């Protein structure tokens, strides 16, 4: 009898590969990933590229929170200038709208913190494939060409690394991605306040939250900043502390 489909052994191997525990890389790799992440976040030219990753996470946070609070998600748009827009339908005020507005700037840092927890427990492959699943789900709601290209490119990079490269390369990439989210989550808060001071962001998340809650926009900027910095400190501590006896 000819068997059509994937052999059970292959599925078992794939599952073992997915949920298996990988040993942590040498500390030099972790430090190198942190230095590289900071290096690409600092200069304006490289930040214009890497900020797209932060924007994807930002808009994904808005979208997921909207769904969790009972709102109807209509569209996600990602633009070439690194801005984004998430459109949802529902009550224009209330806790759901406030939670949705709060989520954007905090999500990259929270994802970085979650990634740090997964990495320090040796779940490198789980982290990479979870990212693929989230990106694929987000892709369904993208409603502009640049957004589709941006998300598909990110999916392609993560998939190629997780499927075709060695365990050492996967670990280095995963640590770089987490550092990028942790450190990259802080810089947009500084940029937000700079734009608000110049009157260039009247419809920013902070200003929309100010109108919803009657708390000043500066309060929300400070709230975002404290949250992202706290995530960076905790996530950095998790990533830099010795994790296994096998660390170099």
Tab-separated table of C-alpha atoms in Angstrom:
chain	number	residue	atom	x	y	z
A	1	UNK	CA	0.000	0.000	0.000
A	2	UNK	CA	1.302	3.436	-0.917
A	3	UNK	CA	1.233	5.966	1.918
A	4	UNK	CA	0.385	9.520	1.018
A	5	UNK	CA	1.205	12.241	3.496
A	6	UNK	CA	3.924	12.943	6.015
A	7	UNK	CA	5.423	9.920	7.797
A	8	UNK	CA	4.743	9.742	11.511
A	9	UNK	CA	8.460	9.607	12.206
A	10	UNK	CA	8.944	12.899	10.361
A	11	UNK	CA	6.174	14.552	12.361
A	12	UNK	CA	7.708	13.192	15.572
A	13	UNK	CA	11.119	14.526	14.600
A	14	UNK	CA	9.633	17.908	13.728
A	15	UNK	CA	7.780	18.105	17.048
A	16	UNK	CA	10.891	17.101	18.973
A	17	UNK	CA	12.854	19.735	17.122
A	18	UNK	CA	10.213	22.354	17.822
A	19	UNK	CA	9.754	21.799	21.556
A	20	UNK	CA	13.220	20.516	22.381
A	21	UNK	CA	15.469	22.414	24.758
A	22	UNK	CA	18.598	23.950	23.260
A	23	UNK	CA	21.623	24.896	25.279
A	24	UNK	CA	22.447	28.572	25.596
A	25	UNK	CA	25.175	30.074	23.388
A	26	UNK	CA	28.483	31.347	24.788
A	27	UNK	CA	28.145	34.560	26.728
A	28	UNK	CA	30.243	36.304	24.100
A	29	UNK	CA	27.475	35.597	21.542
A	30	UNK	CA	24.832	37.048	23.869
A	31	UNK	CA	26.912	40.166	24.464
A	32	UNK	CA	27.698	40.436	20.767
A	33	UNK	CA	23.991	40.233	19.918
A	34	UNK	CA	23.298	43.037	22.405
A	35	UNK	CA	26.044	45.241	20.983
A	36	UNK	CA	24.843	44.611	17.423
A	37	UNK	CA	21.242	45.437	18.345
A	38	UNK	CA	22.297	48.714	19.951
A	39	UNK	CA	24.541	49.472	16.965
A	40	UNK	CA	21.674	49.153	14.470
A	41	UNK	CA	19.249	51.079	16.676
A	42	UNK	CA	21.496	54.088	17.176
A	43	UNK	CA	22.364	55.446	13.701
A	44	UNK	CA	19.478	57.012	11.811
A	45	UNK	CA	20.021	55.070	8.562
A	46	UNK	CA	20.050	51.618	10.148
A	47	UNK	CA	17.245	52.591	12.527
A	48	UNK	CA	15.048	53.434	9.531
A	49	UNK	CA	15.315	49.765	8.562
A	50	UNK	CA	15.209	48.039	11.939
A	51	UNK	CA	12.380	50.265	13.148
A	52	UNK	CA	10.062	48.396	10.783
A	53	UNK	CA	10.393	45.373	13.075
A	54	UNK	CA	9.350	47.505	16.041
A	55	UNK	CA	6.441	48.934	14.027
A	56	UNK	CA	5.208	45.430	13.136
A	57	UNK	CA	5.214	44.550	16.833
A	58	UNK	CA	3.585	47.893	17.733
A	59	UNK	CA	0.681	47.473	15.325
A	60	UNK	CA	0.367	43.800	16.205
A	61	UNK	CA	-0.080	44.826	19.834
A	62	UNK	CA	-2.888	47.199	18.905
A	63	UNK	CA	-4.539	44.483	16.789
A	64	UNK	CA	-4.335	41.693	19.359
A	65	UNK	CA	-5.582	43.904	22.185
A	66	UNK	CA	-8.476	45.114	20.049
A	67	UNK	CA	-9.532	41.515	19.452
A	68	UNK	CA	-9.098	40.530	23.106
A	69	UNK	CA	-11.270	43.433	24.243
A	70	UNK	CA	-14.102	42.535	21.864
A	71	UNK	CA	-13.441	45.068	19.145
A	72	UNK	CA	-13.663	44.143	15.453
A	73	UNK	CA	-10.339	44.376	13.703
A	74	UNK	CA	-10.694	45.932	10.251
A	75	UNK	CA	-7.192	46.548	8.902
A	76	UNK	CA	-3.509	46.925	9.635
A	77	UNK	CA	-1.319	49.164	7.501
A	78	UNK	CA	2.456	49.483	7.635
A	79	UNK	CA	4.081	52.391	5.810
A	80	UNK	CA	7.524	52.914	4.333
A	81	UNK	CA	8.226	55.822	6.708
A	82	UNK	CA	8.040	53.253	9.594
A	83	UNK	CA	4.635	54.496	10.745
A	84	UNK	CA	1.618	52.229	10.982
A	85	UNK	CA	-2.121	52.232	11.509
A	86	UNK	CA	-4.477	49.682	13.030
A	87	UNK	CA	-8.192	50.197	12.452
A	88	UNK	CA	-10.791	48.517	14.666
A	89	UNK	CA	-14.511	49.013	15.154
A	90	UNK	CA	-16.375	49.216	18.431
A	91	UNK	CA	-17.128	51.691	21.167
A	92	UNK	CA	-15.111	54.888	20.639
A	93	UNK	CA	-14.513	55.158	24.393
A	94	UNK	CA	-14.223	52.843	27.360
A	95	UNK	CA	-11.715	50.305	28.735
A	96	UNK	CA	-11.364	48.411	25.449
A	97	UNK	CA	-10.340	51.498	23.536
A	98	UNK	CA	-7.949	52.571	26.312
A	99	UNK	CA	-6.312	49.125	26.443
A	100	UNK	CA	-5.954	49.095	22.657
A	101	UNK	CA	-4.307	52.517	22.720
A	102	UNK	CA	-1.948	51.517	25.525
A	103	UNK	CA	-0.765	48.332	23.859
A	104	UNK	CA	1.156	49.695	20.877
A	105	UNK	CA	4.248	51.233	22.422
A	106	UNK	CA	4.511	48.564	25.126
A	107	UNK	CA	4.182	45.497	22.891
A	108	UNK	CA	7.689	45.403	21.337
A	109	UNK	CA	9.258	45.494	24.796
A	110	UNK	CA	6.822	42.939	26.211
A	111	UNK	CA	7.505	40.618	23.278
A	112	UNK	CA	11.205	41.070	23.907
A	113	UNK	CA	10.684	40.197	27.559
A	114	UNK	CA	8.683	37.099	26.613
A	115	UNK	CA	11.426	36.153	24.180
A	116	UNK	CA	14.015	36.533	26.926
A	117	UNK	CA	12.034	34.152	29.145
A	118	UNK	CA	11.856	31.586	26.320
A	119	UNK	CA	15.549	31.902	25.509
A	120	UNK	CA	16.667	31.533	29.104
A	121	UNK	CA	14.639	28.325	29.320
A	122	UNK	CA	16.323	27.005	26.173
A	123	UNK	CA	13.266	27.336	23.917
A	124	UNK	CA	15.013	28.955	20.979
A	125	UNK	CA	13.093	27.077	18.276
A	126	UNK	CA	9.781	27.660	20.053
A	127	UNK	CA	10.498	31.375	20.101
A	128	UNK	CA	11.294	31.499	16.382
A	129	UNK	CA	8.265	29.447	15.320
A	130	UNK	CA	5.957	31.376	17.627
A	131	UNK	CA	7.145	34.527	15.875
A	132	UNK	CA	6.331	32.899	12.522
A	133	UNK	CA	2.812	31.996	13.668
A	134	UNK	CA	2.139	35.519	14.957
A	135	UNK	CA	3.461	37.127	11.782
A	136	UNK	CA	1.367	34.807	9.608
A	137	UNK	CA	-1.773	35.655	11.583
A	138	UNK	CA	-0.999	39.345	11.283
A	139	UNK	CA	-0.441	39.065	7.533
A	140	UNK	CA	-4.115	38.190	7.031
A	141	UNK	CA	-5.132	41.653	8.214
A	142	UNK	CA	-2.555	43.714	6.295
A	143	UNK	CA	-4.294	46.005	3.826
A	144	UNK	CA	-1.499	47.738	1.913
A	145	UNK	CA	1.260	46.572	-0.412
A	146	UNK	CA	4.209	47.810	1.629
A	147	UNK	CA	2.788	46.174	4.738
A	148	UNK	CA	2.476	42.828	2.945
A	149	UNK	CA	6.027	43.074	1.611
A	150	UNK	CA	7.358	44.039	5.041
A	151	UNK	CA	5.679	41.170	6.891
A	152	UNK	CA	6.383	38.563	4.184
A	153	UNK	CA	10.056	39.587	4.165
A	154	UNK	CA	10.225	39.230	7.938
A	155	UNK	CA	8.536	35.822	7.770
A	156	UNK	CA	10.997	34.721	5.089
A	157	UNK	CA	14.016	35.751	7.153
A	158	UNK	CA	12.797	34.082	10.341
A	159	UNK	CA	11.801	30.901	8.489
A	160	UNK	CA	15.115	30.671	6.631
A	161	UNK	CA	17.079	31.051	9.847
A	162	UNK	CA	14.917	28.593	11.816
A	163	UNK	CA	14.857	25.922	9.092
A	164	UNK	CA	18.116	26.089	7.157
A	165	UNK	CA	20.781	27.293	9.586
A	166	UNK	CA	22.700	25.621	12.386
A	167	UNK	CA	21.653	25.709	16.018
A	168	UNK	CA	24.427	28.222	16.732
A	169	UNK	CA	23.197	30.626	14.057
A	170	UNK	CA	19.597	30.250	15.248
A	171	UNK	CA	20.641	31.068	18.802
A	172	UNK	CA	22.615	34.142	17.740
A	173	UNK	CA	19.724	35.368	15.584
A	174	UNK	CA	17.157	34.762	18.328
A	175	UNK	CA	19.200	36.670	20.899
A	176	UNK	CA	19.739	39.537	18.451
A	177	UNK	CA	15.988	39.701	17.717
A	178	UNK	CA	15.115	39.803	21.416
A	179	UNK	CA	17.706	42.482	22.147
A	180	UNK	CA	16.367	44.446	19.176
A	181	UNK	CA	12.831	44.374	20.576
A	182	UNK	CA	13.945	45.223	24.114
A	183	UNK	CA	16.249	48.099	23.190
A	184	UNK	CA	14.278	49.141	20.122
A	185	UNK	CA	11.129	49.489	22.181
A	186	UNK	CA	12.601	52.424	24.113
A	187	UNK	CA	13.736	54.734	21.304
A	188	UNK	CA	10.247	55.345	19.807
A	189	UNK	CA	9.116	56.811	23.142
A	190	UNK	CA	11.850	59.444	22.950
A	191	UNK	CA	10.910	60.163	19.341
A	192	UNK	CA	7.244	60.385	20.306
A	193	UNK	CA	7.839	63.103	22.883
A	194	UNK	CA	10.151	65.003	20.545
A	195	UNK	CA	7.429	65.053	17.895
A	196	UNK	CA	4.789	66.049	20.451
A	197	UNK	CA	6.944	68.984	21.578
A	198	UNK	CA	7.117	70.170	17.980
A	199	UNK	CA	3.379	69.752	17.486
A	200	UNK	CA	3.932	67.035	14.862
A	201	UNK	CA	1.961	64.222	16.516
A	202	UNK	CA	-1.505	65.515	17.481
A	203	UNK	CA	-3.045	62.070	16.966
A	204	UNK	CA	-0.358	60.002	18.659
A	205	UNK	CA	-1.295	57.146	20.980
A	206	UNK	CA	-0.408	59.323	23.970
A	207	UNK	CA	-2.681	62.157	22.825
A	208	UNK	CA	-5.545	59.826	21.984
A	209	UNK	CA	-5.226	58.267	25.438
A	210	UNK	CA	-5.212	61.761	26.939
A	211	UNK	CA	-8.560	62.457	25.285
A	212	UNK	CA	-9.952	59.103	26.430
A	213	UNK	CA	-8.778	59.279	30.055
A	214	UNK	CA	-8.314	63.009	30.781
A	215	UNK	CA	-4.779	62.222	31.896
A	216	UNK	CA	-2.240	64.450	30.115
A	217	UNK	CA	-0.353	63.106	27.140
A	218	UNK	CA	2.929	63.553	29.000
A	219	UNK	CA	1.675	61.079	31.615
A	220	UNK	CA	1.220	58.451	28.928
A	221	UNK	CA	4.623	59.160	27.411
A	222	UNK	CA	6.155	58.655	30.867
A	223	UNK	CA	4.073	55.500	31.331
A	224	UNK	CA	5.358	54.077	28.040
A	225	UNK	CA	8.928	55.034	28.885
A	226	UNK	CA	8.866	53.438	32.340
A	227	UNK	CA	7.286	50.274	30.948
A	228	UNK	CA	9.775	49.869	28.103
A	229	UNK	CA	12.811	50.660	30.242
A	230	UNK	CA	11.628	48.212	32.928
A	231	UNK	CA	11.232	45.495	30.284
A	232	UNK	CA	14.724	46.251	28.949
A	233	UNK	CA	16.258	46.013	32.418
A	234	UNK	CA	14.476	42.788	33.375
A	235	UNK	CA	14.961	41.208	29.950
A	236	UNK	CA	18.621	42.215	29.884
A	237	UNK	CA	19.152	40.712	33.312
A	238	UNK	CA	17.567	37.451	32.185
A	239	UNK	CA	19.669	37.270	29.044
A	240	UNK	CA	22.975	38.123	30.685
A	241	UNK	CA	22.799	35.963	33.771
A	242	UNK	CA	24.393	32.502	33.542
A	243	UNK	CA	21.687	30.118	32.328
A	244	UNK	CA	23.274	26.683	32.120
A	245	UNK	CA	26.475	25.016	33.204
A	246	UNK	CA	27.385	24.742	29.556
A	247	UNK	CA	27.920	28.457	29.107
A	248	UNK	CA	31.423	29.385	28.082
